[in-house]
Amino acid sequence: MHFDHFRAMTTEILFAAEGRPEHVRLGFREAKAVIRNGERRFTRFSPDSELMQLNRSAGEWWQVSSEMFDVLEDAKTYVAPTDGLFNPAVLPALVASGYDRSIELLPEDGSGPAGAASPIVPPDFAQLEMDPDGHRVRLPRGMQIDLGGIAKGWLATQAAECIAAYADSCAVSAGGDITVIGLPKDADGWSVGVEDPREPDQDLATLTVRSGSVATSSVAKRKWRQGGEQRHHIIDPRTGHPAQSPWLSVTVVAPSATEAEAFAKACLIGGPQLAPQLAGGRPGMAYLAIDRTGHLQGSLHGQEFTHVASLEN
Amino acid sequence: MKRMKSVLRLWMASVSLGGFLGGWVLLAHAPKPAPTNSTSNNSAVAPMPTLTPLPPVNTDIGGSLFSQPAPSIPSFQSRSFLPMMRTGGS
């Protein structure tokens, strides 16, 4: 088994693959270029990124790259099945909550800018217009989008497909958004530890993933203080505020990483009332939620469970 | 035999004394070494080389997404075990 790792998108990227070393090395090199290019394209922290140019074009038709078009198309696909809980148009609300710069630059003492006087409820992302023939999109006037999570998942899958062209089997993790292709030799799947959001060095469950992707949304990561209040980056599109969920994290196993990302976020925001209907019966999908006491809850192929040590997909 | 021993002792003593005195004379007439504690010669000492600072590892941890990537540090590894990936949000 061959490995490579590096940092990008302010998170840890890990490649693992089996195959001839000289071939795998080529695959890793291509995959790393995919991640680096995607990092530049999808960041909201550079005014020159394609994403921020698109945000400035709101109200007009705008030509985008095929990569941007793919991610936007995926994102739009998941709005209706998540009842709008997945909504990339939360950027103004995110900035108003204080997340206005790269996470490691946010002051931890709450000395950042004060929040908006009233919450900024995002517009419906499904209003985004797309022209597949011309590769053009039009954001409604006033819509500003953040593709952080879903772009990371999309890049994990792109990188995995790159490596798979050179390897017998591979897995790519982009900050815990994981895509696997093929099975490792002498194993019935890829082992994925699910972090305890209260103790990130510990795992609360182990998933055995044979195909597809895994993603986790957590309110325990990317958090900061604004004034006297604790904030995190999961915005509830219904209120424009950081989500108030009884769960600390939700992990979703799904056929694709973008789907896993979108549903992990939606389930975390929706909590125990909405998650079972959102993700419970969806083909190839399983979810695992962890609450503040470390209790596990979730479903696998429509079957509810309340305690799990091992979940297989 | 006894006489022979006495002659041999005398010969060894003479050779030792001669060698010692010869060495003394040679050293006394040898050129003196250059003084080492003279401040006037300090400028001739080669200066210590200035080393450029080592690049920090993972320079993009604390920087923006557009900071230059860290110099290529070999990170390609091969192991016999199956890796345990982890997920927990990011």
mmCIF file of C-alpha atoms in Angstrom:
data_model
loop_
_atom_site.group_PDB
_atom_site.id
_atom_site.type_symbol
_atom_site.label_atom_id
_atom_site.label_comp_id
_atom_site.label_asym_id
_atom_site.label_seq_id
_atom_site.Cartn_x
_atom_site.Cartn_y
_atom_site.Cartn_z
ATOM 1 C CA MET A 1 0.000 0.000 0.000
ATOM 2 C CA HIS A 2 1.374 3.396 -1.007
ATOM 3 C CA PHE A 3 0.568 6.702 0.698
ATOM 4 C CA ASP A 4 0.975 10.384 0.192
ATOM 5 C CA HIS A 5 -0.254 13.285 2.292
ATOM 6 C CA PHE A 6 -0.138 17.059 2.254
ATOM 7 C CA ARG A 7 -2.154 20.056 3.346
ATOM 8 C CA ALA A 8 -4.570 21.911 1.093
ATOM 9 C CA MET A 9 -7.851 23.769 1.599
ATOM 10 C CA THR A 10 -6.715 24.302 5.223
ATOM 11 C CA THR A 11 -7.071 20.595 5.882
ATOM 12 C CA GLU A 12 -5.168 17.334 5.564
ATOM 13 C CA ILE A 13 -5.248 15.429 2.265
ATOM 14 C CA LEU A 14 -4.385 11.720 2.276
ATOM 15 C CA PHE A 15 -3.932 9.403 -0.719
ATOM 16 C CA ALA A 16 -3.679 5.610 -0.360
ATOM 17 C CA ALA A 17 -3.378 3.189 -3.266
ATOM 18 C CA GLU A 18 -2.254 -0.274 -4.258
ATOM 19 C CA GLY A 19 -0.424 -0.983 -7.481
ATOM 20 C CA ARG A 20 2.996 -0.641 -9.044
ATOM 21 C CA PRO A 21 4.861 2.115 -7.186
ATOM 22 C CA GLU A 22 5.981 3.928 -10.328
ATOM 23 C CA HIS A 23 2.403 4.009 -11.631
ATOM 24 C CA VAL A 24 0.877 4.985 -8.302
ATOM 25 C CA ARG A 25 3.383 7.797 -7.978
ATOM 26 C CA LEU A 26 2.155 9.224 -11.303
ATOM 27 C CA GLY A 27 -1.438 8.961 -10.142
ATOM 28 C CA PHE A 28 -0.626 10.759 -6.902
ATOM 29 C CA ARG A 29 1.096 13.540 -8.831
ATOM 30 C CA GLU A 30 -1.924 14.103 -11.074
ATOM 31 C CA ALA A 31 -4.327 13.913 -8.157
ATOM 32 C CA LYS A 32 -2.312 16.457 -6.209
ATOM 33 C CA ALA A 33 -2.517 18.857 -9.152
ATOM 34 C CA VAL A 34 -6.292 18.359 -9.241
ATOM 35 C CA ILE A 35 -6.544 19.261 -5.561
ATOM 36 C CA ARG A 36 -4.270 22.302 -5.875
ATOM 37 C CA ASN A 37 -6.167 23.633 -8.896
ATOM 38 C CA GLY A 38 -9.489 23.056 -7.167
ATOM 39 C CA GLU A 39 -8.241 24.829 -4.074
ATOM 40 C CA ARG A 40 -7.529 27.940 -6.124
ATOM 41 C CA ARG A 41 -10.791 27.706 -8.046
ATOM 42 C CA PHE A 42 -13.248 27.137 -5.188
ATOM 43 C CA THR A 43 -11.885 29.253 -2.343
ATOM 44 C CA ARG A 44 -13.898 32.220 -1.133
ATOM 45 C CA PHE A 45 -10.864 33.755 0.540
ATOM 46 C CA SER A 46 -9.327 35.109 -2.645
ATOM 47 C CA PRO A 47 -11.064 37.786 -4.697
ATOM 48 C CA ASP A 48 -9.493 36.312 -7.844
ATOM 49 C CA SER A 49 -10.863 32.798 -7.435
ATOM 50 C CA GLU A 50 -13.435 31.622 -9.946
ATOM 51 C CA LEU A 51 -15.957 31.308 -7.141
ATOM 52 C CA MET A 52 -15.587 34.918 -6.052
ATOM 53 C CA GLN A 53 -15.738 36.149 -9.648
ATOM 54 C CA LEU A 54 -18.972 34.213 -10.002
ATOM 55 C CA ASN A 55 -20.306 35.768 -6.796
ATOM 56 C CA ARG A 56 -19.575 39.238 -8.172
ATOM 57 C CA SER A 57 -21.482 38.379 -11.355
ATOM 58 C CA ALA A 58 -24.792 37.827 -9.523
ATOM 59 C CA GLY A 59 -27.674 38.951 -11.702
ATOM 60 C CA GLU A 60 -25.866 38.233 -14.990
ATOM 61 C CA TRP A 61 -25.124 35.143 -17.039
ATOM 62 C CA TRP A 62 -21.552 34.086 -16.342
ATOM 63 C CA GLN A 63 -19.321 31.607 -18.171
ATOM 64 C CA VAL A 64 -17.830 29.062 -15.779
ATOM 65 C CA SER A 65 -15.320 26.226 -16.052
ATOM 66 C CA SER A 66 -16.544 22.657 -16.462
ATOM 67 C CA GLU A 67 -15.328 21.964 -12.914
ATOM 68 C CA MET A 68 -17.401 24.801 -11.467
ATOM 69 C CA PHE A 69 -20.394 23.788 -13.565
ATOM 70 C CA ASP A 70 -20.197 20.191 -12.281
ATOM 71 C CA VAL A 71 -20.061 21.236 -8.641
ATOM 72 C CA LEU A 72 -22.924 23.722 -9.032
ATOM 73 C CA GLU A 73 -25.008 21.125 -10.851
ATOM 74 C CA ASP A 74 -24.435 18.594 -8.075
ATOM 75 C CA ALA A 75 -25.189 21.192 -5.424
ATOM 76 C CA LYS A 76 -28.453 22.183 -7.085
ATOM 77 C CA THR A 77 -29.482 18.529 -7.357
ATOM 78 C CA TYR A 78 -29.414 18.121 -3.575
ATOM 79 C CA VAL A 79 -31.485 21.167 -2.628
ATOM 80 C CA ALA A 80 -34.918 19.577 -3.075
ATOM 81 C CA PRO A 81 -34.132 16.134 -1.551
ATOM 82 C CA THR A 82 -32.760 17.855 1.559
ATOM 83 C CA ASP A 83 -35.816 20.127 1.842
ATOM 84 C CA GLY A 84 -33.529 23.103 1.315
ATOM 85 C CA LEU A 85 -31.400 22.329 4.380
ATOM 86 C CA PHE A 86 -28.449 21.999 2.064
ATOM 87 C CA ASN A 87 -28.005 25.483 0.658
ATOM 88 C CA PRO A 88 -24.652 26.858 -0.566
ATOM 89 C CA ALA A 89 -26.136 30.386 -0.703
ATOM 90 C CA VAL A 90 -25.328 30.908 2.971
ATOM 91 C CA LEU A 91 -22.187 32.970 2.362
ATOM 92 C CA PRO A 92 -23.586 36.337 3.585
ATOM 93 C CA ALA A 93 -24.948 34.619 6.714
ATOM 94 C CA LEU A 94 -21.609 32.911 7.279
ATOM 95 C CA VAL A 95 -19.736 36.208 6.980
ATOM 96 C CA ALA A 96 -22.267 37.930 9.246
ATOM 97 C CA SER A 97 -21.595 35.212 11.822
ATOM 98 C CA GLY A 98 -17.940 36.231 11.817
ATOM 99 C CA TYR A 99 -16.464 33.632 9.448
ATOM 100 C CA ASP A 100 -15.095 36.291 7.129
ATOM 101 C CA ARG A 101 -11.547 34.996 6.691
ATOM 102 C CA SER A 102 -9.659 31.717 6.553
ATOM 103 C CA ILE A 103 -10.423 29.783 9.733
ATOM 104 C CA GLU A 104 -6.933 29.875 11.223
ATOM 105 C CA LEU A 105 -6.916 33.660 10.935
ATOM 106 C CA LEU A 106 -10.072 34.133 13.018
ATOM 107 C CA PRO A 107 -9.306 35.557 16.477
ATOM 108 C CA GLU A 108 -10.250 33.021 19.144
ATOM 109 C CA ASP A 109 -11.081 35.662 21.730
ATOM 110 C CA GLY A 110 -14.145 36.937 19.872
ATOM 111 C CA SER A 111 -12.505 40.204 18.868
ATOM 112 C CA GLY A 112 -13.612 39.797 15.253
ATOM 113 C CA PRO A 113 -16.287 41.923 13.607
ATOM 114 C CA ALA A 114 -19.722 42.087 15.198
ATOM 115 C CA GLY A 115 -22.557 40.227 13.550
ATOM 116 C CA ALA A 116 -25.354 41.689 11.443
ATOM 117 C CA ALA A 117 -28.190 43.352 13.334
ATOM 118 C CA SER A 118 -30.690 40.889 11.882
ATOM 119 C CA PRO A 119 -30.097 37.366 10.570
ATOM 120 C CA ILE A 120 -29.470 36.954 6.843
ATOM 121 C CA VAL A 121 -31.750 34.205 5.600
ATOM 122 C CA PRO A 122 -30.299 32.850 2.335
ATOM 123 C CA PRO A 123 -32.314 32.749 -0.888
ATOM 124 C CA ASP A 124 -33.372 29.404 -2.344
ATOM 125 C CA PHE A 125 -30.322 27.971 -4.112
ATOM 126 C CA ALA A 126 -32.626 26.244 -6.612
ATOM 127 C CA GLN A 127 -33.157 29.693 -8.170
ATOM 128 C CA LEU A 128 -29.676 29.364 -9.668
ATOM 129 C CA GLU A 129 -30.081 29.189 -13.456
ATOM 130 C CA MET A 130 -27.813 26.907 -15.485
ATOM 131 C CA ASP A 131 -27.157 26.721 -19.221
ATOM 132 C CA PRO A 132 -25.460 23.364 -19.910
ATOM 133 C CA ASP A 133 -24.835 24.120 -23.595
ATOM 134 C CA GLY A 134 -22.963 27.348 -22.970
ATOM 135 C CA HIS A 135 -21.546 26.333 -19.562
ATOM 136 C CA ARG A 136 -23.047 29.504 -18.170
ATOM 137 C CA VAL A 137 -24.824 30.123 -14.890
ATOM 138 C CA ARG A 138 -26.752 33.025 -13.423
ATOM 139 C CA LEU A 139 -26.951 33.653 -9.705
ATOM 140 C CA PRO A 140 -30.038 35.625 -8.728
ATOM 141 C CA ARG A 141 -29.133 39.174 -7.739
ATOM 142 C CA GLY A 142 -27.987 39.184 -4.111
ATOM 143 C CA MET A 143 -27.106 35.469 -4.003
ATOM 144 C CA GLN A 144 -23.589 34.707 -2.748
ATOM 145 C CA ILE A 145 -22.426 31.135 -2.475
ATOM 146 C CA ASP A 146 -19.855 29.178 -0.495
ATOM 147 C CA LEU A 147 -18.886 25.796 -1.963
ATOM 148 C CA GLY A 148 -16.413 24.840 0.783
ATOM 149 C CA GLY A 149 -17.789 21.465 1.837
ATOM 150 C CA ILE A 150 -19.241 20.181 -1.406
ATOM 151 C CA ALA A 151 -16.196 21.273 -3.429
ATOM 152 C CA LYS A 152 -13.974 19.349 -1.034
ATOM 153 C CA GLY A 153 -16.049 16.223 -1.556
ATOM 154 C CA TRP A 154 -16.077 16.718 -5.306
ATOM 155 C CA LEU A 155 -12.280 17.117 -5.335
ATOM 156 C CA ALA A 156 -11.838 13.940 -3.264
ATOM 157 C CA THR A 157 -13.748 12.026 -5.924
ATOM 158 C CA GLN A 158 -11.869 13.676 -8.797
ATOM 159 C CA ALA A 159 -8.534 12.874 -7.156
ATOM 160 C CA ALA A 160 -9.588 9.272 -6.503
ATOM 161 C CA GLU A 161 -10.588 8.824 -10.149
ATOM 162 C CA CYS A 162 -7.211 10.191 -11.201
ATOM 163 C CA ILE A 163 -5.333 7.728 -9.002
ATOM 164 C CA ALA A 164 -7.595 4.834 -9.975
ATOM 165 C CA ALA A 165 -6.395 5.192 -13.568
ATOM 166 C CA TYR A 166 -2.926 4.159 -12.361
ATOM 167 C CA ALA A 167 -3.702 1.883 -9.402
ATOM 168 C CA ASP A 168 -5.485 -1.350 -8.545
ATOM 169 C CA SER A 169 -7.438 0.308 -5.745
ATOM 170 C CA CYS A 170 -7.311 3.632 -3.959
ATOM 171 C CA ALA A 171 -8.809 5.903 -1.343
ATOM 172 C CA VAL A 172 -8.621 9.678 -1.021
ATOM 173 C CA SER A 173 -9.448 11.670 2.074
ATOM 174 C CA ALA A 174 -9.863 15.436 1.816
ATOM 175 C CA GLY A 175 -10.288 16.504 5.412
ATOM 176 C CA GLY A 176 -12.449 13.458 6.141
ATOM 177 C CA ASP A 177 -14.422 13.549 2.889
ATOM 178 C CA ILE A 178 -13.412 10.139 1.610
ATOM 179 C CA THR A 179 -13.873 8.412 -1.737
ATOM 180 C CA VAL A 180 -12.770 4.822 -2.277
ATOM 181 C CA ILE A 181 -12.401 2.973 -5.584
ATOM 182 C CA GLY A 182 -11.734 -0.772 -5.635
ATOM 183 C CA LEU A 183 -11.022 -3.031 -2.695
ATOM 184 C CA PRO A 184 -7.671 -3.310 -0.964
ATOM 185 C CA LYS A 185 -5.935 -6.664 -1.389
ATOM 186 C CA ASP A 186 -6.932 -9.224 1.269
ATOM 187 C CA ALA A 187 -9.520 -6.907 2.816
ATOM 188 C CA ASP A 188 -13.271 -6.673 2.437
ATOM 189 C CA GLY A 189 -13.290 -2.875 2.500
ATOM 190 C CA TRP A 190 -11.578 0.306 3.584
ATOM 191 C CA SER A 191 -11.669 0.998 7.303
ATOM 192 C CA VAL A 192 -12.851 4.482 8.189
ATOM 193 C CA GLY A 193 -12.762 5.640 11.801
ATOM 194 C CA VAL A 194 -15.512 8.037 12.866
ATOM 195 C CA GLU A 195 -14.052 10.685 15.149
ATOM 196 C CA ASP A 196 -15.575 11.392 18.520
ATOM 197 C CA PRO A 197 -16.397 15.117 18.143
ATOM 198 C CA ARG A 198 -15.771 15.571 21.876
ATOM 199 C CA GLU A 199 -12.370 13.825 21.755
ATOM 200 C CA PRO A 200 -11.034 14.146 18.196
ATOM 201 C CA ASP A 201 -8.161 11.741 18.916
ATOM 202 C CA GLN A 202 -10.646 8.945 19.635
ATOM 203 C CA ASP A 203 -12.932 7.048 17.271
ATOM 204 C CA LEU A 204 -16.466 6.120 18.271
ATOM 205 C CA ALA A 205 -17.164 3.747 15.386
ATOM 206 C CA THR A 206 -15.447 2.063 12.480
ATOM 207 C CA LEU A 207 -17.032 1.904 9.060
ATOM 208 C CA THR A 208 -16.069 -0.649 6.460
ATOM 209 C CA VAL A 209 -16.554 1.045 3.109
ATOM 210 C CA ARG A 210 -16.433 -1.046 -0.057
ATOM 211 C CA SER A 211 -17.352 1.632 -2.569
ATOM 212 C CA GLY A 212 -18.541 5.214 -2.766
ATOM 213 C CA SER A 213 -17.850 7.967 -0.315
ATOM 214 C CA VAL A 214 -18.022 9.100 3.286
ATOM 215 C CA ALA A 215 -18.390 12.646 4.596
ATOM 216 C CA THR A 216 -18.932 14.178 8.016
ATOM 217 C CA SER A 217 -20.422 17.500 9.042
ATOM 218 C CA SER A 218 -19.586 18.688 12.525
ATOM 219 C CA VAL A 219 -20.361 21.703 14.673
ATOM 220 C CA ALA A 220 -17.263 20.881 16.720
ATOM 221 C CA LYS A 221 -14.915 21.919 13.911
ATOM 222 C CA ARG A 222 -14.358 25.387 12.457
ATOM 223 C CA LYS A 223 -15.767 27.252 15.409
ATOM 224 C CA TRP A 224 -14.947 30.673 16.838
ATOM 225 C CA ARG A 225 -16.340 33.294 19.173
ATOM 226 C CA GLN A 226 -18.244 36.361 18.059
ATOM 227 C CA GLY A 227 -18.756 38.804 20.902
ATOM 228 C CA GLY A 228 -19.578 36.488 23.791
ATOM 229 C CA GLU A 229 -21.138 33.787 21.647
ATOM 230 C CA GLN A 230 -19.735 30.523 20.316
ATOM 231 C CA ARG A 231 -20.213 30.214 16.547
ATOM 232 C CA HIS A 232 -19.663 27.404 14.060
ATOM 233 C CA HIS A 233 -19.757 27.120 10.293
ATOM 234 C CA ILE A 234 -22.927 25.060 9.778
ATOM 235 C CA ILE A 235 -25.560 27.679 8.943
ATOM 236 C CA ASP A 236 -29.220 26.745 9.205
ATOM 237 C CA PRO A 237 -30.734 28.199 6.005
ATOM 238 C CA ARG A 238 -34.103 28.516 7.764
ATOM 239 C CA THR A 239 -32.755 31.034 10.285
ATOM 240 C CA GLY A 240 -29.471 32.369 8.858
ATOM 241 C CA HIS A 241 -27.794 31.513 12.185
ATOM 242 C CA PRO A 242 -25.363 28.706 13.057
ATOM 243 C CA ALA A 243 -27.497 25.573 13.422
ATOM 244 C CA GLN A 244 -28.796 24.609 16.856
ATOM 245 C CA SER A 245 -28.613 20.836 16.630
ATOM 246 C CA PRO A 246 -28.676 18.268 19.412
ATOM 247 C CA TRP A 247 -26.093 16.410 17.377
ATOM 248 C CA LEU A 248 -22.434 17.285 17.275
ATOM 249 C CA SER A 249 -21.671 15.487 14.033
ATOM 250 C CA VAL A 250 -23.282 13.414 11.305
ATOM 251 C CA THR A 251 -21.380 11.004 9.075
ATOM 252 C CA VAL A 252 -22.978 9.876 5.824
ATOM 253 C CA VAL A 253 -21.972 7.019 3.534
ATOM 254 C CA ALA A 254 -23.287 7.585 -0.004
ATOM 255 C CA PRO A 255 -22.560 6.687 -3.621
ATOM 256 C CA SER A 256 -20.780 10.020 -4.196
ATOM 257 C CA ALA A 257 -18.856 12.431 -1.983
ATOM 258 C CA THR A 258 -20.955 15.433 -2.985
ATOM 259 C CA GLU A 259 -24.109 13.563 -1.994
ATOM 260 C CA ALA A 260 -22.522 12.467 1.293
ATOM 261 C CA GLU A 261 -21.466 16.078 2.008
ATOM 262 C CA ALA A 262 -24.869 17.563 1.208
ATOM 263 C CA PHE A 263 -26.798 15.029 3.272
ATOM 264 C CA ALA A 264 -24.382 15.096 6.205
ATOM 265 C CA LYS A 265 -24.957 18.840 6.460
ATOM 266 C CA ALA A 266 -28.724 18.545 5.999
ATOM 267 C CA CYS A 267 -29.019 15.739 8.583
ATOM 268 C CA LEU A 268 -26.932 17.660 11.104
ATOM 269 C CA ILE A 269 -29.141 20.735 10.697
ATOM 270 C CA GLY A 270 -32.367 18.713 10.598
ATOM 271 C CA GLY A 271 -31.447 16.667 13.665
ATOM 272 C CA PRO A 272 -33.328 13.593 14.836
ATOM 273 C CA GLN A 273 -36.684 14.965 13.649
ATOM 274 C CA LEU A 274 -35.739 15.268 9.967
ATOM 275 C CA ALA A 275 -32.645 13.092 9.374
ATOM 276 C CA PRO A 276 -34.472 9.730 9.224
ATOM 277 C CA GLN A 277 -36.737 10.890 6.415
ATOM 278 C CA LEU A 278 -33.969 12.763 4.586
ATOM 279 C CA ALA A 279 -31.332 10.047 4.511
ATOM 280 C CA GLY A 280 -32.975 6.959 5.947
ATOM 281 C CA GLY A 281 -34.512 5.515 2.811
ATOM 282 C CA ARG A 282 -32.172 6.930 0.186
ATOM 283 C CA PRO A 283 -30.516 4.207 -1.933
ATOM 284 C CA GLY A 284 -26.957 3.383 -0.944
ATOM 285 C CA MET A 285 -27.020 5.856 1.924
ATOM 286 C CA ALA A 286 -26.383 5.354 5.614
ATOM 287 C CA TYR A 287 -25.927 7.962 8.323
ATOM 288 C CA LEU A 288 -24.456 7.966 11.779
ATOM 289 C CA ALA A 289 -25.087 10.831 14.208
ATOM 290 C CA ILE A 290 -23.234 11.532 17.454
ATOM 291 C CA ASP A 291 -24.842 13.635 20.164
ATOM 292 C CA ARG A 292 -23.307 15.589 23.030
ATOM 293 C CA THR A 293 -23.122 12.517 25.271
ATOM 294 C CA GLY A 294 -21.373 10.410 22.625
ATOM 295 C CA HIS A 295 -24.527 8.434 21.922
ATOM 296 C CA LEU A 296 -24.730 7.028 18.392
ATOM 297 C CA GLN A 297 -27.846 7.085 16.279
ATOM 298 C CA GLY A 298 -28.490 6.490 12.615
ATOM 299 C CA SER A 299 -29.802 4.278 9.881
ATOM 300 C CA LEU A 300 -28.475 1.856 7.333
ATOM 301 C CA HIS A 301 -30.557 1.184 4.229
ATOM 302 C CA GLY A 302 -33.690 2.377 5.990
ATOM 303 C CA GLN A 303 -33.085 0.336 9.156
ATOM 304 C CA GLU A 304 -32.867 2.536 12.233
ATOM 305 C CA PHE A 305 -30.333 1.782 14.927
ATOM 306 C CA THR A 306 -29.432 3.530 18.124
ATOM 307 C CA HIS A 307 -26.062 2.018 18.944
ATOM 308 C CA VAL A 308 -23.409 0.798 16.586
ATOM 309 C CA ALA A 309 -19.824 -0.318 16.764
ATOM 310 C CA SER A 310 -19.417 -1.179 13.121
ATOM 311 C CA LEU A 311 -21.360 0.021 10.118
ATOM 312 C CA GLU A 312 -20.840 -1.441 6.696
ATOM 313 C CA ASN A 313 -21.777 -0.162 3.301
ATOM 314 C CA MET B 1 81.934 -9.887 28.687
ATOM 315 C CA LYS B 2 81.740 -7.434 31.557
ATOM 316 C CA ARG B 3 83.874 -5.025 29.639
ATOM 317 C CA MET B 4 81.683 -5.435 26.609
ATOM 318 C CA LYS B 5 78.599 -4.461 28.661
ATOM 319 C CA SER B 6 80.300 -1.336 29.966
ATOM 320 C CA VAL B 7 81.257 -0.263 26.459
ATOM 321 C CA LEU B 8 77.695 -0.825 25.263
ATOM 322 C CA ARG B 9 76.272 1.267 28.147
ATOM 323 C CA LEU B 10 78.698 4.055 27.447
ATOM 324 C CA TRP B 11 77.817 3.959 23.744
ATOM 325 C CA MET B 12 74.053 4.127 24.427
ATOM 326 C CA ALA B 13 74.479 6.999 26.890
ATOM 327 C CA SER B 14 76.618 8.923 24.427
ATOM 328 C CA VAL B 15 74.183 8.428 21.533
ATOM 329 C CA SER B 16 71.228 9.478 23.726
ATOM 330 C CA LEU B 17 72.993 12.585 24.960
ATOM 331 C CA GLY B 18 74.137 13.445 21.455
ATOM 332 C CA GLY B 19 70.675 13.042 20.016
ATOM 333 C CA PHE B 20 69.189 15.213 22.752
ATOM 334 C CA LEU B 21 71.730 18.000 22.258
ATOM 335 C CA GLY B 22 71.398 17.811 18.448
ATOM 336 C CA GLY B 23 67.632 18.155 18.675
ATOM 337 C CA TRP B 24 67.979 21.100 21.050
ATOM 338 C CA VAL B 25 70.254 22.911 18.641
ATOM 339 C CA LEU B 26 67.976 22.210 15.652
ATOM 340 C CA LEU B 27 64.888 23.550 17.478
ATOM 341 C CA ALA B 28 66.752 26.609 18.727
ATOM 342 C CA HIS B 29 67.644 27.582 15.164
ATOM 343 C CA ALA B 30 64.305 26.700 13.552
ATOM 344 C CA PRO B 31 62.054 29.605 12.303
ATOM 345 C CA LYS B 32 59.633 30.784 14.986
ATOM 346 C CA PRO B 33 55.889 30.064 14.427
ATOM 347 C CA ALA B 34 53.649 33.010 13.558
ATOM 348 C CA PRO B 35 52.007 34.547 16.631
ATOM 349 C CA THR B 36 48.373 33.415 17.074
ATOM 350 C CA ASN B 37 47.127 35.988 19.554
ATOM 351 C CA SER B 38 47.831 39.067 17.487
ATOM 352 C CA THR B 39 44.664 41.135 16.797
ATOM 353 C CA SER B 40 46.197 42.565 13.636
ATOM 354 C CA ASN B 41 45.879 39.199 11.912
ATOM 355 C CA ASN B 42 42.169 38.647 12.727
ATOM 356 C CA SER B 43 41.079 40.112 9.419
ATOM 357 C CA ALA B 44 42.803 37.273 7.625
ATOM 358 C CA VAL B 45 40.572 34.704 9.301
ATOM 359 C CA ALA B 46 37.850 33.513 6.942
ATOM 360 C CA PRO B 47 34.413 34.712 8.091
ATOM 361 C CA MET B 48 31.867 32.170 9.266
ATOM 362 C CA PRO B 49 29.524 31.234 6.410
ATOM 363 C CA THR B 50 26.011 32.611 6.648
ATOM 364 C CA LEU B 51 23.421 29.875 6.294
ATOM 365 C CA THR B 52 20.100 30.634 4.685
ATOM 366 C CA PRO B 53 17.169 29.824 6.988
ATOM 367 C CA LEU B 54 15.596 26.424 6.507
ATOM 368 C CA PRO B 55 12.141 26.533 4.931
ATOM 369 C CA PRO B 56 9.414 25.834 7.473
ATOM 370 C CA VAL B 57 7.588 22.536 7.145
ATOM 371 C CA ASN B 58 3.957 22.853 5.988
ATOM 372 C CA THR B 59 4.093 26.564 5.339
ATOM 373 C CA ASP B 60 0.473 26.554 4.210
ATOM 374 C CA ILE B 61 -0.897 25.511 7.596
ATOM 375 C CA GLY B 62 -1.221 29.003 8.905
ATOM 376 C CA GLY B 63 -1.258 30.919 5.665
ATOM 377 C CA SER B 64 -3.928 31.644 3.199
ATOM 378 C CA LEU B 65 -4.998 29.120 0.634
ATOM 379 C CA PHE B 66 -2.805 30.934 -1.824
ATOM 380 C CA SER B 67 0.446 30.866 0.055
ATOM 381 C CA GLN B 68 3.220 29.153 -1.856
ATOM 382 C CA PRO B 69 3.174 25.394 -1.288
ATOM 383 C CA ALA B 70 5.898 24.097 0.980
ATOM 384 C CA PRO B 71 9.038 22.921 -0.778
ATOM 385 C CA SER B 72 8.575 19.382 -1.919
ATOM 386 C CA ILE B 73 9.269 17.087 0.987
ATOM 387 C CA PRO B 74 9.183 13.441 0.018
ATOM 388 C CA SER B 75 5.904 12.184 1.426
ATOM 389 C CA PHE B 76 5.372 9.146 -0.780
ATOM 390 C CA GLN B 77 5.539 6.099 1.453
ATOM 391 C CA SER B 78 4.927 2.406 1.060
ATOM 392 C CA ARG B 79 3.701 0.247 3.934
ATOM 393 C CA SER B 80 2.458 -3.281 4.215
ATOM 394 C CA PHE B 81 -0.575 -2.436 6.356
ATOM 395 C CA LEU B 82 -4.019 -1.228 5.377
ATOM 396 C CA PRO B 83 -4.505 2.406 6.357
ATOM 397 C CA MET B 84 -7.262 3.517 8.700
ATOM 398 C CA MET B 85 -8.824 6.625 7.252
ATOM 399 C CA ARG B 86 -10.701 8.960 9.598
ATOM 400 C CA THR B 87 -13.682 11.211 9.170
ATOM 401 C CA GLY B 88 -14.860 13.886 11.553
ATOM 402 C CA GLY B 89 -15.617 17.003 9.564
ATOM 403 C CA SER B 90 -13.135 19.669 8.711
#
